[in-house]
Amino acid sequence: MEAGMRMPLGDVLPELVLLGGGVLVLFFALFTPRRWQPAAAALALAVVLAAALATLPLFGAEQALTFADTYALDGAALWAKLIVLLIVALTILLSVEWFRADARHGEYYTLLLFSGLGALLLAGATDLMQMVLAVLLSSATGYVLAAYHRRSKPAGEAAIKYYLLGAITNGVLAYGVVLFLGVGGTTVYAGLVRGLPAASPWVAGAALGMVTIGLAFKMGAVPAHAWMPDVAEGTPAPVAAFLTTAAKVGALVALARVALLFPETGLGWRPLLAVLAAATMTLGNLACLWQDDVRRLLGWSAVSQTGYGMMALVALGRSELAVPALLFFLLAYALGNLAAFGVVVELRGLTDRAAYAGLARSRPWLLLALVLAFLSFIGIPPLAGFPAKLALFGATIEAGYTWLAVLAVVNTVVSLFYYARVIGPAFFERAAPAPQPLLGGWAATATALATLGVVALGLGAEPFLHWFAEARLLP
């Protein structure tokens, strides 16, 4: 049997573990007393660990397509799975004490697992219909997660904006898939590679544009970025950490696969992605300059970080650094973003920039975590963001888009200002009379793990870049 025609269940064992584990957590939450609801978090963590262990043996197999060429078992998909699972695990740790007051919050962990499953499927999809289903699974669960604090007005407003923008962009995505089917004769990527060169460039370009808009919503890129700062500000803080991180991983890998469907001499998709990357990083950074809400600042920062990640997509096919740079960036960003939001969670949702004044005296370890996360976003050595940006800049220059790399450097310099607006008062201004109360040990553990990961990944970048360099990105 050909590699693409094989259909062993072992190829999707991590996804089946998440699916079955999510159902198990749901039944546990439904049929256990309220005092046992926090135990659903431990069960969900066990499911995530099992899914990660099920992923590891797949690295020893051939990088190929499976299930009639509709799903990828390549290095990019496998590493994306592990990154998403890490995000889910840390989010669970951040959530335990935050939702403890919710008498029936066990179902929340099912939503996290299913939303993580959507991101996994998105990263591995090599069929447009499967990609749409993955987007819908990630979106539908995300809407519920965003509105989980049902009586919170900010959460309700953020969830409505998230839902409405998602409904519009998902509709545009579906129209793009229909156009691809019409001009390519199939929705499977392996078939589109053969069919698109003979298609009308105008129709193919319109299809690519529509699919790009749909995926831009998931990763928070222009023109579908507006939900991200609202979700970061209004939703439960652990949910904000998850929604601004997990879907970005799957969507960037998915858009990379779609872009590679087009031949180098055909439709000029690189300028399109380069312009979107430039607009996304610039708009995100400029919007951050006036933010006095730390959570909203993290939301706009997440938009700008998407722009940096899209630089790797521009370099696909022209630089061998493109895929390893993308994977390393996604891991570095995930750790940094979870560390930053972990500080917010541990401070019980503290979000006013002025309230962080004097944090160096009242909560020095939390400020250290926040500083390391911000410096990693900027790209200061020896933190994880430095080799990530170095790889992104190198890949972009090698691909012939030096102007984009220069713009990214300018944006990086601009980001120093708005991060300093938070860090400066925390160091040099007087602390509040009473220190901000902390949430608890679970959130502190997640924050510490993410922060240590930012440092360790920066110091040990070479082996990761070597492993990522062996990853393929199959259409």
CSV table of C-alpha atoms in Angstrom, one decimal:
chain,number,residue,atom,x,y,z
A,1,MET,CA,0.0,0.0,0.0
A,2,GLU,CA,1.3,3.5,-0.9
A,3,ALA,CA,2.4,5.8,2.0
A,4,GLY,CA,-0.5,8.2,1.4
A,5,MET,CA,-3.1,5.4,1.2
A,6,ARG,CA,-2.3,3.7,4.5
A,7,MET,CA,-4.9,4.1,7.3
A,8,PRO,CA,-3.6,2.7,10.5
A,9,LEU,CA,-5.2,4.2,13.6
A,10,GLY,CA,-1.7,4.5,15.2
A,11,ASP,CA,-1.1,7.4,12.8
A,12,VAL,CA,-3.7,9.4,14.7
A,13,LEU,CA,-3.3,7.9,18.1
A,14,PRO,CA,-2.5,11.3,19.8
A,15,GLU,CA,-5.7,12.8,18.4
A,16,LEU,CA,-7.7,9.7,19.4
A,17,VAL,CA,-6.3,10.0,22.9
A,18,LEU,CA,-7.3,13.7,23.2
A,19,LEU,CA,-10.8,12.9,21.8
A,20,GLY,CA,-11.4,9.9,24.1
A,21,GLY,CA,-9.8,11.7,27.0
A,22,GLY,CA,-12.0,14.7,26.5
A,23,VAL,CA,-15.1,12.5,26.6
A,24,LEU,CA,-13.8,10.8,29.7
A,25,VAL,CA,-13.2,14.1,31.5
A,26,LEU,CA,-16.7,15.3,30.5
A,27,PHE,CA,-18.4,12.2,32.0
A,28,PHE,CA,-16.2,12.6,35.1
A,29,ALA,CA,-17.4,16.2,35.5
A,30,LEU,CA,-21.0,15.3,34.9
A,31,PHE,CA,-21.3,12.4,37.3
A,32,THR,CA,-19.1,13.4,40.2
A,33,PRO,CA,-20.0,15.7,43.2
A,34,ARG,CA,-18.9,19.4,43.2
A,35,ARG,CA,-16.1,18.8,45.6
A,36,TRP,CA,-14.5,16.5,43.1
A,37,GLN,CA,-14.5,18.9,40.2
A,38,PRO,CA,-10.9,20.1,40.6
A,39,ALA,CA,-9.8,16.5,40.1
A,40,ALA,CA,-10.9,16.9,36.4
A,41,ALA,CA,-7.7,19.0,36.0
A,42,ALA,CA,-5.5,16.1,37.1
A,43,LEU,CA,-7.4,13.8,34.7
A,44,ALA,CA,-7.0,16.2,31.8
A,45,LEU,CA,-3.3,16.5,32.5
A,46,ALA,CA,-3.0,12.7,32.4
A,47,VAL,CA,-4.7,12.8,29.0
A,48,VAL,CA,-2.3,15.4,27.7
A,49,LEU,CA,0.7,13.4,28.9
A,50,ALA,CA,-0.7,10.2,27.2
A,51,ALA,CA,-1.2,12.1,24.0
A,52,ALA,CA,2.4,13.4,24.1
A,53,LEU,CA,3.7,9.9,24.8
A,54,ALA,CA,1.7,8.6,21.8
A,55,THR,CA,3.3,11.3,19.6
A,56,LEU,CA,6.9,10.4,20.4
A,57,PRO,CA,7.0,7.0,18.5
A,58,LEU,CA,5.8,8.7,15.4
A,59,PHE,CA,9.1,10.6,15.1
A,60,GLY,CA,10.7,7.3,14.2
A,61,ALA,CA,8.4,6.6,11.3
A,62,GLU,CA,8.8,7.9,7.7
A,63,GLN,CA,7.6,11.5,7.2
A,64,ALA,CA,4.7,10.8,4.9
A,65,LEU,CA,1.0,11.4,4.2
A,66,THR,CA,-1.6,9.1,5.6
A,67,PHE,CA,-5.4,8.4,5.4
A,68,ALA,CA,-5.6,8.8,1.6
A,69,ASP,CA,-3.2,11.8,1.6
A,70,THR,CA,-5.5,13.9,3.9
A,71,TYR,CA,-3.2,14.0,6.9
A,72,ALA,CA,0.5,14.6,7.4
A,73,LEU,CA,2.9,12.6,9.6
A,74,ASP,CA,5.8,15.0,8.8
A,75,GLY,CA,8.1,16.6,11.3
A,76,ALA,CA,6.3,20.0,11.2
A,77,ALA,CA,3.0,18.4,12.2
A,78,LEU,CA,4.6,16.2,14.9
A,79,TRP,CA,6.5,19.1,16.5
A,80,ALA,CA,3.4,21.3,16.3
A,81,LYS,CA,1.5,18.6,18.2
A,82,LEU,CA,4.0,18.6,21.0
A,83,ILE,CA,4.0,22.4,21.2
A,84,VAL,CA,0.2,22.5,21.4
A,85,LEU,CA,0.1,19.8,24.0
A,86,LEU,CA,2.6,21.8,26.1
A,87,ILE,CA,0.3,24.8,25.8
A,88,VAL,CA,-2.7,22.8,26.9
A,89,ALA,CA,-0.8,21.3,29.9
A,90,LEU,CA,0.4,24.7,31.1
A,91,THR,CA,-3.0,26.2,30.7
A,92,ILE,CA,-4.6,23.5,32.8
A,93,LEU,CA,-2.1,24.3,35.6
A,94,LEU,CA,-3.0,28.0,35.3
A,95,SER,CA,-6.7,27.2,35.5
A,96,VAL,CA,-7.0,25.0,38.6
A,97,GLU,CA,-7.2,27.8,41.2
A,98,TRP,CA,-8.7,30.4,38.8
A,99,PHE,CA,-11.9,28.3,38.3
A,100,ARG,CA,-12.0,26.7,41.8
A,101,ALA,CA,-14.9,29.0,42.8
A,102,ASP,CA,-17.0,27.7,39.9
A,103,ALA,CA,-18.9,24.8,41.4
A,104,ARG,CA,-19.2,22.8,38.1
A,105,HIS,CA,-16.0,23.7,36.2
A,106,GLY,CA,-14.9,20.2,35.3
A,107,GLU,CA,-16.4,20.6,31.8
A,108,TYR,CA,-13.9,23.4,31.2
A,109,TYR,CA,-11.1,21.0,30.8
A,110,THR,CA,-13.0,19.0,28.2
A,111,LEU,CA,-13.3,22.2,26.2
A,112,LEU,CA,-9.5,22.8,26.5
A,113,LEU,CA,-8.8,19.3,25.3
A,114,PHE,CA,-11.1,19.6,22.3
A,115,SER,CA,-9.8,23.0,21.4
A,116,GLY,CA,-6.3,21.7,21.6
A,117,LEU,CA,-7.4,18.8,19.3
A,118,GLY,CA,-8.6,21.3,16.8
A,119,ALA,CA,-5.2,23.0,16.7
A,120,LEU,CA,-3.5,19.6,16.3
A,121,LEU,CA,-5.7,18.7,13.4
A,122,LEU,CA,-5.1,22.1,11.8
A,123,ALA,CA,-1.4,21.6,11.9
A,124,GLY,CA,-1.6,18.2,10.2
A,125,ALA,CA,-4.4,18.7,7.7
A,126,THR,CA,-3.5,18.1,4.1
A,127,ASP,CA,-7.0,18.3,2.9
A,128,LEU,CA,-9.0,21.6,2.7
A,129,MET,CA,-12.2,20.0,4.1
A,130,GLN,CA,-10.3,18.6,7.1
A,131,MET,CA,-8.7,22.0,7.6
A,132,VAL,CA,-12.2,23.6,7.7
A,133,LEU,CA,-13.3,21.0,10.3
A,134,ALA,CA,-10.2,21.7,12.4
A,135,VAL,CA,-10.9,25.4,12.3
A,136,LEU,CA,-14.5,25.0,13.3
A,137,LEU,CA,-13.6,22.6,16.2
A,138,SER,CA,-11.0,25.1,17.5
A,139,SER,CA,-13.4,28.1,17.0
A,140,ALA,CA,-16.5,26.5,18.5
A,141,THR,CA,-14.8,25.5,21.6
A,142,GLY,CA,-12.9,28.8,21.8
A,143,TYR,CA,-16.1,30.8,21.8
A,144,VAL,CA,-17.4,28.9,24.8
A,145,LEU,CA,-14.0,29.2,26.6
A,146,ALA,CA,-14.0,33.0,26.0
A,147,ALA,CA,-17.4,33.4,27.5
A,148,TYR,CA,-16.9,30.9,30.4
A,149,HIS,CA,-17.3,33.7,33.0
A,150,ARG,CA,-21.0,34.0,32.1
A,151,ARG,CA,-21.8,36.9,34.3
A,152,SER,CA,-18.7,39.0,33.3
A,153,LYS,CA,-19.6,41.8,31.0
A,154,PRO,CA,-16.0,42.1,29.5
A,155,ALA,CA,-15.9,38.4,28.9
A,156,GLY,CA,-19.3,38.5,27.2
A,157,GLU,CA,-18.3,41.4,24.9
A,158,ALA,CA,-15.0,39.7,24.0
A,159,ALA,CA,-16.7,36.4,23.2
A,160,ILE,CA,-19.3,38.2,21.0
A,161,LYS,CA,-16.6,40.0,19.0
A,162,TYR,CA,-14.7,36.7,18.8
A,163,TYR,CA,-17.7,34.8,17.6
A,164,LEU,CA,-18.9,37.4,15.0
A,165,LEU,CA,-15.5,37.8,13.5
A,166,GLY,CA,-15.1,34.1,13.5
A,167,ALA,CA,-18.4,33.6,11.8
A,168,ILE,CA,-17.5,36.0,9.0
A,169,THR,CA,-14.0,34.7,8.4
A,170,ASN,CA,-15.0,31.0,8.6
A,171,GLY,CA,-17.6,31.8,5.9
A,172,VAL,CA,-14.9,33.4,3.8
A,173,LEU,CA,-12.7,30.3,4.4
A,174,ALA,CA,-15.5,28.0,3.2
A,175,TYR,CA,-15.9,30.0,-0.1
A,176,GLY,CA,-12.1,29.8,-0.6
A,177,VAL,CA,-12.3,26.0,-0.3
A,178,VAL,CA,-15.1,25.9,-2.9
A,179,LEU,CA,-13.0,27.9,-5.3
A,180,PHE,CA,-10.0,25.6,-4.7
A,181,LEU,CA,-12.3,22.6,-5.5
A,182,GLY,CA,-13.6,24.3,-8.6
A,183,VAL,CA,-10.2,25.1,-10.1
A,184,GLY,CA,-8.2,22.2,-8.8
A,185,GLY,CA,-10.7,19.4,-9.0
A,186,THR,CA,-10.1,18.2,-5.5
A,187,THR,CA,-9.6,19.4,-1.9
A,188,VAL,CA,-6.6,17.1,-1.2
A,189,TYR,CA,-3.4,19.0,-1.3
A,190,ALA,CA,-1.5,16.2,-3.2
A,191,GLY,CA,-4.1,16.6,-6.0
A,192,LEU,CA,-4.1,20.4,-5.9
A,193,VAL,CA,-0.3,20.5,-6.5
A,194,ARG,CA,-1.0,18.9,-9.8
A,195,GLY,CA,-4.2,20.8,-10.7
A,196,LEU,CA,-3.4,24.4,-9.7
A,197,PRO,CA,-0.7,25.1,-12.3
A,198,ALA,CA,-3.3,24.8,-15.0
A,199,ALA,CA,-5.9,26.9,-13.2
A,200,SER,CA,-6.8,30.5,-13.8
A,201,PRO,CA,-4.3,32.6,-11.7
A,202,TRP,CA,-7.1,35.1,-10.8
A,203,VAL,CA,-9.4,32.4,-9.4
A,204,ALA,CA,-6.6,30.6,-7.7
A,205,GLY,CA,-5.4,33.9,-6.2
A,206,ALA,CA,-8.9,34.7,-4.9
A,207,ALA,CA,-9.1,31.2,-3.4
A,208,LEU,CA,-5.7,31.7,-1.7
A,209,GLY,CA,-6.8,35.1,-0.4
A,210,MET,CA,-10.0,33.8,1.1
A,211,VAL,CA,-8.3,30.8,2.8
A,212,THR,CA,-5.6,33.2,4.1
A,213,ILE,CA,-8.3,35.4,5.7
A,214,GLY,CA,-9.8,32.4,7.4
A,215,LEU,CA,-6.5,31.3,8.8
A,216,ALA,CA,-5.6,34.9,9.7
A,217,PHE,CA,-8.5,34.8,12.1
A,218,LYS,CA,-7.1,31.8,13.9
A,219,MET,CA,-3.6,33.3,14.3
A,220,GLY,CA,-4.6,36.9,14.9
A,221,ALA,CA,-3.2,38.4,11.7
A,222,VAL,CA,-4.4,41.4,9.7
A,223,PRO,CA,-7.1,41.8,8.6
A,224,ALA,CA,-8.9,39.4,11.1
A,225,HIS,CA,-6.9,40.4,14.2
A,226,ALA,CA,-9.4,42.6,16.1
A,227,TRP,CA,-10.6,39.9,18.4
A,228,MET,CA,-7.2,39.2,20.0
A,229,PRO,CA,-6.8,42.3,22.3
A,230,ASP,CA,-10.4,42.0,23.4
A,231,VAL,CA,-10.1,38.3,24.2
A,232,ALA,CA,-6.8,38.9,26.0
A,233,GLU,CA,-8.4,41.7,28.1
A,234,GLY,CA,-11.9,40.3,28.8
A,235,THR,CA,-11.8,36.6,29.0
A,236,PRO,CA,-10.6,34.5,32.0
A,237,ALA,CA,-6.8,35.0,32.1
A,238,PRO,CA,-5.9,31.3,31.6
A,239,VAL,CA,-8.3,31.2,28.6
A,240,ALA,CA,-6.6,34.3,27.2
A,241,ALA,CA,-3.2,32.7,27.5
A,242,PHE,CA,-4.5,29.6,25.6
A,243,LEU,CA,-6.5,31.4,22.9
A,244,THR,CA,-3.7,33.7,22.0
A,245,THR,CA,-1.2,30.9,21.7
A,246,ALA,CA,-2.6,27.4,20.7
A,247,ALA,CA,-4.5,28.3,17.5
A,248,LYS,CA,-1.6,30.4,16.3
A,249,VAL,CA,0.6,27.2,16.1
A,250,GLY,CA,-1.9,25.2,14.0
A,251,ALA,CA,-2.8,28.1,11.8
A,252,LEU,CA,0.7,29.1,10.8
A,253,VAL,CA,1.6,25.6,9.9
A,254,ALA,CA,-1.7,25.2,8.0
A,255,LEU,CA,-1.1,28.4,6.0
A,256,ALA,CA,2.5,27.3,5.2
A,257,ARG,CA,1.1,24.1,3.7
A,258,VAL,CA,-1.5,26.0,1.6
A,259,ALA,CA,1.2,28.4,0.3
A,260,LEU,CA,3.4,25.5,-0.8
A,261,LEU,CA,0.6,24.3,-3.1
A,262,PHE,CA,1.5,27.0,-5.6
A,263,PRO,CA,4.5,26.7,-7.9
A,264,GLU,CA,7.3,29.2,-7.5
A,265,THR,CA,6.8,30.5,-11.1
A,266,GLY,CA,3.0,30.9,-10.8
A,267,LEU,CA,0.9,33.0,-8.5
A,268,GLY,CA,3.0,35.5,-6.5
A,269,TRP,CA,1.9,34.5,-3.0
A,270,ARG,CA,5.1,35.6,-1.3
A,271,PRO,CA,4.4,39.3,-1.7
A,272,LEU,CA,0.9,38.8,-0.3
A,273,LEU,CA,2.2,37.1,2.8
A,274,ALA,CA,5.1,39.6,3.1
A,275,VAL,CA,2.7,42.5,3.1
A,276,LEU,CA,0.4,40.8,5.6
A,277,ALA,CA,3.4,40.0,7.9
A,278,ALA,CA,4.6,43.7,7.7
A,279,ALA,CA,1.1,45.1,8.4
A,280,THR,CA,0.5,42.6,11.3
A,281,MET,CA,3.8,43.3,13.1
A,282,THR,CA,3.6,47.0,12.6
A,283,LEU,CA,-0.1,47.5,13.6
A,284,GLY,CA,0.4,45.3,16.6
A,285,ASN,CA,3.5,47.2,17.8
A,286,LEU,CA,1.9,50.6,17.2
A,287,ALA,CA,-1.2,49.7,19.1
A,288,CYS,CA,0.8,48.6,22.0
A,289,LEU,CA,2.4,52.0,22.5
A,290,TRP,CA,-0.8,53.5,24.1
A,291,GLN,CA,-1.9,50.5,26.2
A,292,ASP,CA,-2.3,51.0,29.9
A,293,ASP,CA,-3.9,47.6,30.4
A,294,VAL,CA,-1.3,44.9,30.6
A,295,ARG,CA,-3.6,42.2,29.3
A,296,ARG,CA,-4.7,44.2,26.4
A,297,LEU,CA,-1.0,45.0,25.7
A,298,LEU,CA,-0.3,41.3,25.7
A,299,GLY,CA,-3.1,40.8,23.2
A,300,TRP,CA,-1.7,43.4,20.8
A,301,SER,CA,1.8,42.0,21.4
A,302,ALA,CA,0.4,38.6,20.3
A,303,VAL,CA,-0.8,40.3,17.0
A,304,SER,CA,2.7,41.6,16.4
A,305,GLN,CA,4.3,38.3,17.2
A,306,THR,CA,2.1,36.7,14.5
A,307,GLY,CA,3.7,39.1,12.0
A,308,TYR,CA,7.1,37.9,13.0
A,309,GLY,CA,6.1,34.3,12.6
A,310,MET,CA,4.7,34.9,9.1
A,311,MET,CA,8.2,35.9,8.0
A,312,ALA,CA,9.1,32.2,8.0
A,313,LEU,CA,6.2,31.5,5.6
A,314,VAL,CA,7.6,34.1,3.1
A,315,ALA,CA,10.9,32.2,3.1
A,316,LEU,CA,9.3,28.8,2.4
A,317,GLY,CA,11.0,27.1,-0.6
A,318,ARG,CA,13.8,29.6,-0.7
A,319,SER,CA,15.6,29.1,2.6
A,320,GLU,CA,16.3,25.9,4.5
A,321,LEU,CA,15.9,27.9,7.6
A,322,ALA,CA,12.2,28.6,7.0
A,323,VAL,CA,10.7,25.5,8.7
A,324,PRO,CA,13.1,25.3,11.6
A,325,ALA,CA,12.7,29.0,12.2
A,326,LEU,CA,8.9,28.7,12.2
A,327,LEU,CA,8.9,25.8,14.7
A,328,PHE,CA,11.5,27.4,17.0
A,329,PHE,CA,9.6,30.7,16.9
A,330,LEU,CA,6.3,28.9,17.8
A,331,LEU,CA,7.9,27.2,20.8
A,332,ALA,CA,9.6,30.3,22.0
A,333,TYR,CA,6.5,32.4,21.7
A,334,ALA,CA,4.3,29.8,23.4
A,335,LEU,CA,6.6,29.7,26.4
A,336,GLY,CA,7.0,33.5,26.6
A,337,ASN,CA,3.3,34.2,26.3
A,338,LEU,CA,2.3,31.6,28.9
A,339,ALA,CA,4.9,33.0,31.3
A,340,ALA,CA,3.6,36.5,30.9
A,341,PHE,CA,0.0,35.5,31.3
A,342,GLY,CA,1.0,33.3,34.2
A,343,VAL,CA,2.1,36.4,36.0
A,344,VAL,CA,-1.2,38.0,35.4
A,345,VAL,CA,-3.0,34.8,36.6
A,346,GLU,CA,-0.9,34.6,39.7
A,347,LEU,CA,-1.7,38.2,40.5
A,348,ARG,CA,-5.4,37.3,40.3
A,349,GLY,CA,-5.9,39.1,37.0
A,350,LEU,CA,-4.2,42.3,37.9
A,351,THR,CA,-4.2,44.3,34.6
A,352,ASP,CA,-3.8,48.0,35.2
A,353,ARG,CA,-0.3,49.1,34.3
A,354,ALA,CA,-0.1,51.5,37.2
A,355,ALA,CA,-0.9,48.6,39.7
A,356,TYR,CA,2.4,46.9,38.7
A,357,ALA,CA,4.4,49.8,40.2
A,358,GLY,CA,6.8,48.6,42.9
A,359,LEU,CA,6.4,44.9,41.9
A,360,ALA,CA,10.2,44.5,42.2
A,361,ARG,CA,9.8,45.0,46.0
A,362,SER,CA,6.5,43.2,46.6
A,363,ARG,CA,6.7,40.3,44.2
A,364,PRO,CA,10.3,40.1,42.8
A,365,TRP,CA,10.0,36.6,41.4
A,366,LEU,CA,6.9,37.4,39.5
A,367,LEU,CA,8.5,40.5,38.0
A,368,LEU,CA,11.5,38.5,37.0
A,369,ALA,CA,9.2,36.1,35.1
A,370,LEU,CA,7.5,39.0,33.4
A,371,VAL,CA,10.8,40.7,32.5
A,372,LEU,CA,12.2,37.5,31.0
A,373,ALA,CA,9.0,37.0,29.0
A,374,PHE,CA,9.1,40.5,27.6
A,375,LEU,CA,12.8,40.4,26.8
A,376,SER,CA,12.2,37.1,25.0
A,377,PHE,CA,9.5,38.8,22.9
A,378,ILE,CA,12.0,41.5,22.0
A,379,GLY,CA,14.7,39.0,21.2
A,380,ILE,CA,17.4,39.7,23.9
A,381,PRO,CA,20.0,37.0,24.4
A,382,PRO,CA,20.3,34.4,25.9
A,383,LEU,CA,16.5,34.0,26.0
A,384,ALA,CA,14.5,31.9,23.6
A,385,GLY,CA,13.3,34.8,21.5
A,386,PHE,CA,16.8,35.7,20.4
A,387,PRO,CA,17.6,32.6,18.3
A,388,ALA,CA,14.0,32.5,17.2
A,389,LYS,CA,14.3,36.0,15.7
A,390,LEU,CA,17.8,35.4,14.4
A,391,ALA,CA,16.5,32.4,12.5
A,392,LEU,CA,13.5,34.3,11.2
A,393,PHE,CA,15.6,37.3,10.0
A,394,GLY,CA,18.2,34.9,8.4
A,395,ALA,CA,15.5,33.0,6.5
A,396,THR,CA,13.8,36.1,5.3
A,397,ILE,CA,17.0,37.7,4.0
A,398,GLU,CA,18.0,34.5,2.3
A,399,ALA,CA,14.6,34.5,0.6
A,400,GLY,CA,15.3,37.9,-0.9
A,401,TYR,CA,13.0,39.9,1.4
A,402,THR,CA,15.6,42.0,3.2
A,403,TRP,CA,13.2,44.9,3.5
A,404,LEU,CA,10.9,42.8,5.6
A,405,ALA,CA,13.7,41.8,7.9
A,406,VAL,CA,14.7,45.4,8.3
A,407,LEU,CA,11.1,46.4,9.1
A,408,ALA,CA,11.0,43.6,11.7
A,409,VAL,CA,14.2,45.0,13.3
A,410,VAL,CA,12.6,48.4,13.4
A,411,ASN,CA,9.5,47.0,15.0
A,412,THR,CA,11.6,45.1,17.6
A,413,VAL,CA,13.2,48.4,18.6
A,414,VAL,CA,9.8,50.0,18.9
A,415,SER,CA,8.6,47.2,21.2
A,416,LEU,CA,11.3,48.2,23.7
A,417,PHE,CA,9.3,51.3,24.6
A,418,TYR,CA,6.0,49.7,25.5
A,419,TYR,CA,7.5,46.8,27.4
A,420,ALA,CA,9.6,49.4,29.3
A,421,ARG,CA,6.4,51.3,30.2
A,422,VAL,CA,5.4,48.2,32.3
A,423,ILE,CA,8.8,47.2,33.6
A,424,GLY,CA,10.1,50.6,34.5
A,425,PRO,CA,7.5,51.6,37.2
A,426,ALA,CA,7.7,48.0,38.5
A,427,PHE,CA,11.3,48.6,39.3
A,428,PHE,CA,11.6,52.2,40.2
A,429,GLU,CA,8.3,53.3,41.7
A,430,ARG,CA,7.1,52.8,45.3
A,431,ALA,CA,5.2,49.6,46.0
A,432,ALA,CA,1.6,49.6,47.2
A,433,PRO,CA,1.2,49.4,51.0
A,434,ALA,CA,-0.2,45.9,50.8
A,435,PRO,CA,1.2,43.4,48.3
A,436,GLN,CA,-1.2,42.0,45.7
A,437,PRO,CA,-2.4,38.6,46.9
A,438,LEU,CA,-1.3,35.6,44.9
A,439,LEU,CA,-3.6,33.0,43.4
A,440,GLY,CA,-1.9,29.7,44.4
A,441,GLY,CA,0.7,27.0,43.8
A,442,TRP,CA,-0.6,25.5,40.6
A,443,ALA,CA,-0.5,28.8,38.7
A,444,ALA,CA,2.9,29.6,40.2
A,445,THR,CA,4.2,26.2,39.0
A,446,ALA,CA,3.0,26.8,35.5
A,447,THR,CA,4.5,30.3,35.5
A,448,ALA,CA,7.8,29.0,36.7
A,449,LEU,CA,7.9,26.1,34.2
A,450,ALA,CA,7.2,28.5,31.3
A,451,THR,CA,9.8,31.0,32.5
A,452,LEU,CA,12.5,28.3,32.9
A,453,GLY,CA,11.5,27.1,29.5
A,454,VAL,CA,12.2,30.5,28.0
A,455,VAL,CA,15.7,30.5,29.5
A,456,ALA,CA,16.5,26.9,28.8
A,457,LEU,CA,15.3,27.1,25.2
A,458,GLY,CA,17.5,30.1,24.6
A,459,LEU,CA,20.6,28.5,26.2
A,460,GLY,CA,20.0,25.1,24.4
A,461,ALA,CA,18.8,26.4,21.1
A,462,GLU,CA,21.3,24.5,18.9
A,463,PRO,CA,19.9,20.9,19.5
A,464,PHE,CA,16.3,22.2,18.9
A,465,LEU,CA,17.2,23.9,15.7
A,466,HIS,CA,19.0,20.7,14.6
A,467,TRP,CA,15.9,18.6,15.3
A,468,PHE,CA,13.6,21.2,13.6
A,469,ALA,CA,15.9,21.2,10.6
A,470,GLU,CA,15.1,17.6,9.9
A,471,ALA,CA,11.3,18.3,9.9
A,472,ARG,CA,9.6,18.3,6.5
A,473,LEU,CA,6.5,20.2,5.5
A,474,LEU,CA,4.5,18.0,3.2
A,475,PRO,CA,1.7,19.4,1.0
